[in-house]
Short mmCIF file of N, CA and C in Angstrom, two decimals:
data_model
loop_
_atom_site.label_atom_id
_atom_site.label_comp_id
_atom_site.label_asym_id
_atom_site.label_seq_id
_atom_site.Cartn_x
_atom_site.Cartn_y
_atom_site.Cartn_z
N MET A 945 15.92 30.26 -6.46
CA MET A 945 15.89 31.46 -7.29
C MET A 945 14.50 31.56 -7.89
N SER A 946 13.87 32.70 -7.76
CA SER A 946 12.52 32.86 -8.28
C SER A 946 12.55 33.11 -9.78
N GLN A 947 11.54 32.60 -10.43
CA GLN A 947 11.39 32.73 -11.88
C GLN A 947 10.64 34.03 -12.18
N PRO A 948 11.13 34.84 -13.16
CA PRO A 948 10.39 36.05 -13.51
C PRO A 948 8.94 35.72 -13.88
N THR A 949 8.03 36.58 -13.51
CA THR A 949 6.62 36.33 -13.81
C THR A 949 6.38 36.35 -15.30
N GLY A 950 5.41 35.57 -15.73
CA GLY A 950 5.03 35.53 -17.13
C GLY A 950 5.83 34.55 -17.97
N LEU A 951 6.92 33.99 -17.44
CA LEU A 951 7.71 33.03 -18.19
C LEU A 951 7.31 31.61 -17.80
N PRO A 952 7.40 30.68 -18.75
CA PRO A 952 7.13 29.29 -18.39
C PRO A 952 8.20 28.79 -17.42
N PRO A 953 7.91 27.73 -16.68
CA PRO A 953 8.90 27.22 -15.73
C PRO A 953 10.11 26.62 -16.46
N LYS A 954 11.24 26.61 -15.76
CA LYS A 954 12.43 25.94 -16.28
C LYS A 954 12.24 24.43 -16.18
N PRO A 955 12.94 23.68 -17.02
CA PRO A 955 12.87 22.22 -16.88
C PRO A 955 13.39 21.80 -15.50
N ARG A 956 12.79 20.77 -14.97
CA ARG A 956 13.19 20.26 -13.65
C ARG A 956 13.96 18.97 -13.80
N PRO A 957 14.89 18.72 -12.90
CA PRO A 957 15.61 17.44 -12.95
C PRO A 957 14.69 16.30 -12.53
N ARG A 958 14.97 15.13 -13.08
CA ARG A 958 14.24 13.93 -12.68
C ARG A 958 14.92 13.40 -11.42
N LEU A 959 14.19 13.39 -10.32
CA LEU A 959 14.76 13.05 -9.03
C LEU A 959 14.66 11.58 -8.67
N ASP A 960 13.92 10.79 -9.44
CA ASP A 960 13.69 9.40 -9.07
C ASP A 960 14.40 8.40 -10.00
N GLY A 961 15.29 8.87 -10.84
CA GLY A 961 15.98 7.99 -11.77
C GLY A 961 17.25 7.41 -11.17
N PRO A 962 18.15 6.92 -12.02
CA PRO A 962 19.38 6.30 -11.53
C PRO A 962 20.31 7.27 -10.80
N GLU A 963 20.14 8.58 -11.01
CA GLU A 963 20.97 9.56 -10.31
C GLU A 963 20.36 10.02 -8.98
N ARG A 964 19.36 9.33 -8.48
CA ARG A 964 18.71 9.72 -7.23
C ARG A 964 19.71 10.00 -6.10
N PRO A 965 20.76 9.16 -5.89
CA PRO A 965 21.73 9.46 -4.83
C PRO A 965 22.45 10.80 -5.05
N PHE A 966 22.68 11.18 -6.29
CA PHE A 966 23.29 12.47 -6.59
C PHE A 966 22.37 13.59 -6.13
N TRP A 967 21.08 13.54 -6.50
CA TRP A 967 20.13 14.60 -6.14
C TRP A 967 19.91 14.67 -4.63
N LEU A 968 19.87 13.51 -3.96
CA LEU A 968 19.75 13.51 -2.50
C LEU A 968 20.98 14.15 -1.87
N GLY A 969 22.15 13.90 -2.43
CA GLY A 969 23.38 14.50 -1.93
C GLY A 969 23.35 16.02 -2.04
N LEU A 970 22.86 16.53 -3.16
CA LEU A 970 22.79 17.99 -3.32
C LEU A 970 21.93 18.62 -2.23
N ARG A 971 20.85 17.96 -1.84
CA ARG A 971 20.00 18.48 -0.76
C ARG A 971 20.80 18.61 0.53
N GLU A 972 21.80 17.72 0.70
CA GLU A 972 22.63 17.72 1.90
C GLU A 972 23.94 18.48 1.70
N ARG A 973 24.02 19.23 0.58
CA ARG A 973 25.19 20.05 0.26
C ARG A 973 26.44 19.20 0.02
N GLU A 974 26.24 18.06 -0.63
CA GLU A 974 27.33 17.18 -1.06
C GLU A 974 27.19 16.88 -2.54
N ILE A 975 28.33 16.68 -3.20
CA ILE A 975 28.33 16.20 -4.58
C ILE A 975 28.66 14.71 -4.50
N ARG A 976 27.71 13.87 -4.88
CA ARG A 976 27.92 12.42 -4.84
C ARG A 976 28.01 11.87 -6.26
N VAL A 977 28.99 11.01 -6.46
CA VAL A 977 29.20 10.38 -7.76
C VAL A 977 29.37 8.88 -7.55
N GLN A 978 29.27 8.14 -8.64
CA GLN A 978 29.54 6.71 -8.57
C GLN A 978 31.05 6.49 -8.55
N ARG A 979 31.48 5.53 -7.75
CA ARG A 979 32.88 5.09 -7.75
C ARG A 979 32.89 3.60 -8.00
N CYS A 980 33.61 3.19 -9.01
CA CYS A 980 33.74 1.77 -9.31
C CYS A 980 34.48 1.09 -8.16
N THR A 981 33.91 0.03 -7.62
CA THR A 981 34.58 -0.67 -6.53
C THR A 981 35.62 -1.65 -7.08
N GLY A 982 35.68 -1.78 -8.39
CA GLY A 982 36.71 -2.61 -9.00
C GLY A 982 38.01 -1.85 -9.20
N CYS A 983 37.92 -0.68 -9.87
CA CYS A 983 39.15 0.07 -10.22
C CYS A 983 39.23 1.44 -9.56
N GLY A 984 38.14 1.90 -8.92
CA GLY A 984 38.16 3.19 -8.23
C GLY A 984 37.78 4.39 -9.09
N HIS A 985 37.50 4.17 -10.38
CA HIS A 985 37.15 5.29 -11.28
C HIS A 985 35.85 5.95 -10.80
N ARG A 986 35.88 7.28 -10.73
CA ARG A 986 34.68 8.04 -10.36
C ARG A 986 33.98 8.50 -11.62
N ARG A 987 32.63 8.42 -11.60
CA ARG A 987 31.90 8.77 -12.81
C ARG A 987 30.56 9.43 -12.51
N PHE A 988 30.15 10.25 -13.45
CA PHE A 988 28.83 10.86 -13.48
C PHE A 988 28.61 11.31 -14.91
N PRO A 989 27.44 11.08 -15.48
CA PRO A 989 26.22 10.57 -14.87
C PRO A 989 26.31 9.08 -14.55
N ALA A 990 25.29 8.61 -13.84
CA ALA A 990 25.25 7.21 -13.43
C ALA A 990 25.25 6.31 -14.66
N SER A 991 25.94 5.20 -14.52
CA SER A 991 25.94 4.19 -15.57
C SER A 991 26.04 2.81 -14.93
N ARG A 992 25.56 1.83 -15.65
CA ARG A 992 25.54 0.47 -15.11
C ARG A 992 26.94 -0.12 -15.02
N PHE A 993 27.78 0.20 -16.02
CA PHE A 993 29.12 -0.37 -16.07
C PHE A 993 30.17 0.72 -16.05
N CYS A 994 31.30 0.41 -15.44
CA CYS A 994 32.43 1.33 -15.40
C CYS A 994 33.02 1.49 -16.80
N PRO A 995 33.22 2.72 -17.26
CA PRO A 995 33.81 2.91 -18.59
C PRO A 995 35.29 2.54 -18.66
N GLU A 996 35.94 2.38 -17.51
CA GLU A 996 37.36 2.04 -17.48
C GLU A 996 37.60 0.53 -17.46
N CYS A 997 36.92 -0.19 -16.54
CA CYS A 997 37.19 -1.63 -16.39
C CYS A 997 35.98 -2.51 -16.69
N HIS A 998 34.84 -1.88 -16.94
CA HIS A 998 33.59 -2.57 -17.31
C HIS A 998 32.94 -3.34 -16.16
N SER A 999 33.38 -3.11 -14.96
CA SER A 999 32.77 -3.74 -13.79
C SER A 999 31.38 -3.16 -13.58
N ASP A 1000 30.48 -3.97 -13.02
CA ASP A 1000 29.15 -3.46 -12.67
C ASP A 1000 29.03 -3.18 -11.17
N ALA A 1001 30.15 -3.24 -10.45
CA ALA A 1001 30.15 -2.99 -9.01
C ALA A 1001 30.51 -1.53 -8.74
N PHE A 1002 29.68 -0.85 -7.97
CA PHE A 1002 29.96 0.55 -7.67
C PHE A 1002 29.32 0.95 -6.35
N ALA A 1003 29.75 2.09 -5.84
CA ALA A 1003 29.17 2.71 -4.65
C ALA A 1003 29.06 4.20 -4.94
N TRP A 1004 28.13 4.86 -4.27
CA TRP A 1004 28.02 6.31 -4.36
C TRP A 1004 28.85 6.91 -3.24
N GLU A 1005 29.65 7.96 -3.55
CA GLU A 1005 30.45 8.61 -2.54
C GLU A 1005 30.49 10.11 -2.78
N ALA A 1006 30.69 10.86 -1.70
CA ALA A 1006 30.82 12.31 -1.79
C ALA A 1006 32.24 12.65 -2.23
N VAL A 1007 32.35 13.66 -3.08
CA VAL A 1007 33.64 14.15 -3.54
C VAL A 1007 33.76 15.62 -3.14
N GLY A 1008 34.94 16.18 -3.35
CA GLY A 1008 35.17 17.58 -3.01
C GLY A 1008 34.33 18.52 -3.86
N THR A 1009 34.26 19.76 -3.44
CA THR A 1009 33.39 20.73 -4.10
C THR A 1009 34.14 21.77 -4.91
N THR A 1010 35.45 21.59 -5.10
CA THR A 1010 36.22 22.55 -5.88
C THR A 1010 36.70 21.93 -7.19
N GLY A 1011 36.91 22.80 -8.16
CA GLY A 1011 37.36 22.33 -9.46
C GLY A 1011 37.85 23.48 -10.32
N THR A 1012 37.99 23.17 -11.61
CA THR A 1012 38.53 24.12 -12.58
C THR A 1012 37.63 24.19 -13.80
N VAL A 1013 37.36 25.41 -14.27
CA VAL A 1013 36.62 25.58 -15.51
C VAL A 1013 37.49 25.07 -16.65
N GLU A 1014 36.99 24.10 -17.40
CA GLU A 1014 37.73 23.58 -18.55
C GLU A 1014 37.36 24.34 -19.82
N THR A 1015 36.07 24.60 -19.99
CA THR A 1015 35.59 25.34 -21.15
C THR A 1015 34.19 25.86 -20.84
N PHE A 1016 33.63 26.64 -21.74
CA PHE A 1016 32.29 27.18 -21.53
C PHE A 1016 31.68 27.55 -22.87
N CYS A 1017 30.38 27.76 -22.84
CA CYS A 1017 29.63 28.16 -24.03
C CYS A 1017 28.59 29.18 -23.59
N VAL A 1018 28.42 30.24 -24.36
CA VAL A 1018 27.41 31.26 -24.04
C VAL A 1018 26.22 31.04 -24.97
N PHE A 1019 25.06 30.88 -24.37
CA PHE A 1019 23.82 30.67 -25.12
C PHE A 1019 23.13 32.01 -25.35
N HIS A 1020 22.81 32.28 -26.60
CA HIS A 1020 22.10 33.50 -26.98
C HIS A 1020 20.68 33.19 -27.45
N LYS A 1021 20.34 31.91 -27.46
CA LYS A 1021 19.00 31.46 -27.83
C LYS A 1021 18.47 30.61 -26.68
N ALA A 1022 17.22 30.83 -26.33
CA ALA A 1022 16.60 30.05 -25.25
C ALA A 1022 15.99 28.78 -25.84
N TYR A 1023 16.70 27.67 -25.68
CA TYR A 1023 16.18 26.39 -26.16
C TYR A 1023 15.04 25.90 -25.29
N PHE A 1024 14.98 26.40 -24.07
CA PHE A 1024 13.86 26.15 -23.17
C PHE A 1024 13.31 27.52 -22.80
N PRO A 1025 12.02 27.79 -23.05
CA PRO A 1025 11.46 29.13 -22.80
C PRO A 1025 11.66 29.64 -21.38
N GLY A 1026 11.80 28.76 -20.41
CA GLY A 1026 11.99 29.18 -19.02
C GLY A 1026 13.29 29.93 -18.79
N PHE A 1027 14.22 29.89 -19.75
CA PHE A 1027 15.50 30.59 -19.61
C PHE A 1027 15.52 31.96 -20.29
N LEU A 1028 14.42 32.38 -20.86
CA LEU A 1028 14.38 33.66 -21.56
C LEU A 1028 14.83 34.83 -20.70
N GLY A 1029 14.48 34.81 -19.44
CA GLY A 1029 14.83 35.91 -18.54
C GLY A 1029 16.31 35.98 -18.18
N GLU A 1030 17.09 34.98 -18.57
CA GLU A 1030 18.51 34.95 -18.22
C GLU A 1030 19.43 35.11 -19.43
N MET A 1031 18.87 35.39 -20.58
CA MET A 1031 19.67 35.47 -21.80
C MET A 1031 20.57 36.68 -21.80
N PRO A 1032 21.78 36.62 -22.35
CA PRO A 1032 22.49 35.38 -22.62
C PRO A 1032 23.01 34.77 -21.32
N TYR A 1033 23.21 33.44 -21.33
CA TYR A 1033 23.75 32.78 -20.14
C TYR A 1033 24.83 31.80 -20.56
N ALA A 1034 25.73 31.54 -19.64
CA ALA A 1034 26.87 30.65 -19.92
C ALA A 1034 26.67 29.30 -19.24
N VAL A 1035 27.11 28.27 -19.93
CA VAL A 1035 27.20 26.93 -19.37
C VAL A 1035 28.69 26.59 -19.32
N VAL A 1036 29.16 26.21 -18.14
CA VAL A 1036 30.57 25.89 -17.96
C VAL A 1036 30.76 24.38 -17.81
N GLN A 1037 31.90 23.91 -18.25
CA GLN A 1037 32.32 22.53 -18.00
C GLN A 1037 33.37 22.61 -16.92
N VAL A 1038 33.07 22.01 -15.76
CA VAL A 1038 33.97 22.05 -14.61
C VAL A 1038 34.50 20.65 -14.35
N ARG A 1039 35.82 20.54 -14.23
CA ARG A 1039 36.45 19.28 -13.81
C ARG A 1039 36.70 19.40 -12.31
N LEU A 1040 36.02 18.55 -11.53
CA LEU A 1040 36.24 18.57 -10.09
C LEU A 1040 37.66 18.10 -9.78
N ASP A 1041 38.22 18.58 -8.69
CA ASP A 1041 39.58 18.19 -8.32
C ASP A 1041 39.70 16.69 -8.09
N ASP A 1042 38.70 16.07 -7.52
CA ASP A 1042 38.77 14.63 -7.25
C ASP A 1042 37.54 13.90 -7.78
N GLY A 1043 37.05 14.36 -8.91
CA GLY A 1043 35.88 13.71 -9.48
C GLY A 1043 35.76 13.97 -10.96
N PRO A 1044 34.61 13.66 -11.50
CA PRO A 1044 34.38 13.82 -12.93
C PRO A 1044 34.05 15.26 -13.31
N ARG A 1045 33.66 15.44 -14.56
CA ARG A 1045 33.24 16.74 -15.09
C ARG A 1045 31.74 16.94 -14.83
N PHE A 1046 31.39 18.22 -14.68
CA PHE A 1046 29.99 18.60 -14.59
C PHE A 1046 29.75 19.79 -15.50
N PHE A 1047 28.57 19.85 -16.07
CA PHE A 1047 28.13 21.00 -16.85
C PHE A 1047 27.12 21.75 -16.00
N SER A 1048 27.32 23.05 -15.85
CA SER A 1048 26.43 23.84 -15.00
C SER A 1048 26.58 25.31 -15.34
N ASN A 1049 26.15 26.15 -14.42
CA ASN A 1049 26.26 27.60 -14.59
C ASN A 1049 27.23 28.15 -13.56
N LEU A 1050 27.83 29.29 -13.90
CA LEU A 1050 28.74 30.00 -13.01
C LEU A 1050 27.98 31.22 -12.51
N VAL A 1051 27.66 31.23 -11.22
CA VAL A 1051 26.86 32.32 -10.66
C VAL A 1051 27.75 33.50 -10.28
N GLY A 1052 27.20 34.70 -10.40
CA GLY A 1052 27.90 35.90 -9.99
C GLY A 1052 29.01 36.33 -10.92
N THR A 1053 29.05 35.80 -12.12
CA THR A 1053 30.09 36.14 -13.09
C THR A 1053 29.45 36.37 -14.45
N ARG A 1054 29.77 37.48 -15.07
CA ARG A 1054 29.27 37.75 -16.42
C ARG A 1054 29.91 36.78 -17.41
N PRO A 1055 29.16 36.35 -18.44
CA PRO A 1055 29.75 35.45 -19.43
C PRO A 1055 31.07 35.97 -20.01
N ALA A 1056 31.18 37.29 -20.20
CA ALA A 1056 32.41 37.86 -20.78
C ALA A 1056 33.62 37.71 -19.87
N ASP A 1057 33.40 37.43 -18.58
CA ASP A 1057 34.50 37.33 -17.62
C ASP A 1057 34.92 35.88 -17.32
N ILE A 1058 34.31 34.92 -17.98
CA ILE A 1058 34.64 33.51 -17.75
C ILE A 1058 35.84 33.13 -18.60
N ARG A 1059 36.78 32.40 -17.99
CA ARG A 1059 37.98 31.95 -18.67
C ARG A 1059 38.30 30.50 -18.28
N PRO A 1060 38.75 29.69 -19.22
CA PRO A 1060 39.25 28.36 -18.84
C PRO A 1060 40.39 28.50 -17.83
N GLY A 1061 40.45 27.59 -16.90
CA GLY A 1061 41.49 27.61 -15.88
C GLY A 1061 41.06 28.27 -14.58
N GLN A 1062 39.93 28.97 -14.57
CA GLN A 1062 39.47 29.61 -13.33
C GLN A 1062 39.08 28.54 -12.31
N ARG A 1063 39.43 28.82 -11.06
CA ARG A 1063 39.10 27.91 -9.96
C ARG A 1063 37.71 28.25 -9.44
N VAL A 1064 36.92 27.20 -9.20
CA VAL A 1064 35.53 27.38 -8.77
C VAL A 1064 35.22 26.46 -7.60
N THR A 1065 34.15 26.81 -6.91
CA THR A 1065 33.62 25.97 -5.84
C THR A 1065 32.11 25.82 -6.04
N ALA A 1066 31.58 24.75 -5.49
CA ALA A 1066 30.17 24.44 -5.67
C ALA A 1066 29.25 25.42 -4.95
N VAL A 1067 28.10 25.64 -5.56
CA VAL A 1067 27.00 26.40 -4.97
C VAL A 1067 25.77 25.50 -5.10
N PHE A 1068 25.04 25.34 -4.02
CA PHE A 1068 23.87 24.48 -4.01
C PHE A 1068 22.63 25.37 -4.00
N GLU A 1069 21.89 25.37 -5.11
CA GLU A 1069 20.74 26.26 -5.26
C GLU A 1069 19.45 25.46 -5.11
N ASP A 1070 18.71 25.77 -4.05
CA ASP A 1070 17.42 25.10 -3.82
C ASP A 1070 16.38 25.65 -4.78
N LEU A 1071 15.77 24.74 -5.55
CA LEU A 1071 14.65 25.14 -6.41
C LEU A 1071 13.37 25.20 -5.60
N ASP A 1072 13.22 24.26 -4.67
CA ASP A 1072 12.06 24.17 -3.79
C ASP A 1072 12.42 23.19 -2.68
N ALA A 1073 11.44 22.69 -1.97
CA ALA A 1073 11.69 21.79 -0.85
C ALA A 1073 12.21 20.42 -1.28
N GLU A 1074 12.10 20.08 -2.55
CA GLU A 1074 12.53 18.76 -3.02
C GLU A 1074 13.78 18.77 -3.87
N ALA A 1075 13.99 19.82 -4.64
CA ALA A 1075 15.06 19.82 -5.64
C ALA A 1075 16.10 20.90 -5.38
N THR A 1076 17.35 20.48 -5.47
CA THR A 1076 18.50 21.37 -5.38
C THR A 1076 19.35 21.12 -6.61
N VAL A 1077 19.88 22.19 -7.20
CA VAL A 1077 20.75 22.03 -8.37
C VAL A 1077 22.16 22.48 -8.02
N LEU A 1078 23.11 21.94 -8.76
CA LEU A 1078 24.52 22.25 -8.57
C LEU A 1078 24.93 23.36 -9.53
N LYS A 1079 25.48 24.41 -8.97
CA LYS A 1079 26.07 25.49 -9.76
C LYS A 1079 27.46 25.76 -9.18
N PHE A 1080 28.19 26.67 -9.79
CA PHE A 1080 29.53 26.98 -9.32
C PHE A 1080 29.73 28.48 -9.23
N LYS A 1081 30.71 28.90 -8.43
CA LYS A 1081 31.11 30.30 -8.36
C LYS A 1081 32.63 30.35 -8.30
N LEU A 1082 33.17 31.48 -8.74
CA LEU A 1082 34.62 31.65 -8.69
C LEU A 1082 35.10 31.65 -7.25
N ILE A 1083 36.27 31.05 -7.03
CA ILE A 1083 36.91 31.11 -5.72
C ILE A 1083 37.53 32.50 -5.60
N GLU A 1084 37.24 33.17 -4.51
CA GLU A 1084 37.72 34.53 -4.27
C GLU A 1084 39.23 34.64 -4.51
N GLY A 1085 39.62 35.68 -5.20
CA GLY A 1085 41.02 35.92 -5.45
C GLY A 1085 41.58 35.20 -6.66
N ASP A 1086 40.76 34.36 -7.32
CA ASP A 1086 41.25 33.66 -8.50
C ASP A 1086 41.09 34.54 -9.72
N ALA A 1087 42.11 34.68 -10.50
CA ALA A 1087 42.05 35.47 -11.71
C ALA A 1087 42.83 34.76 -12.82
N ALA A 1088 42.43 33.54 -13.10
CA ALA A 1088 43.14 32.74 -14.12
C ALA A 1088 43.04 33.37 -15.48
#
């Protein structure tokens, strides 16, 4: 998505940190999360220890791309100047069907039309040749 001219750039994700497998997965159109190899709990963001059983053993795995909007917030102030051109914008909390929660944006939907319980699917938005971000869109025909 191109940035309107004259605005500062949006913040970029850090691609070389502990979530590197997540960001690499997005480039391949997958959502990857940590799965504890001790108890099976799936988690994101990355952490050294499982919050359920405290094991330090984990693997990265791809999960499904559908989920449910749990809640949302509409921002009327640009905390980062790069978002001025999108004001107001909504941030949704999505619980994946077989994974953890993610905070992101709902594309193609006005903030006034967002409701908890709506079914969504992942959208992979390329920022450039290196970075892809995860967003969501309503599943066609859903009117929760």
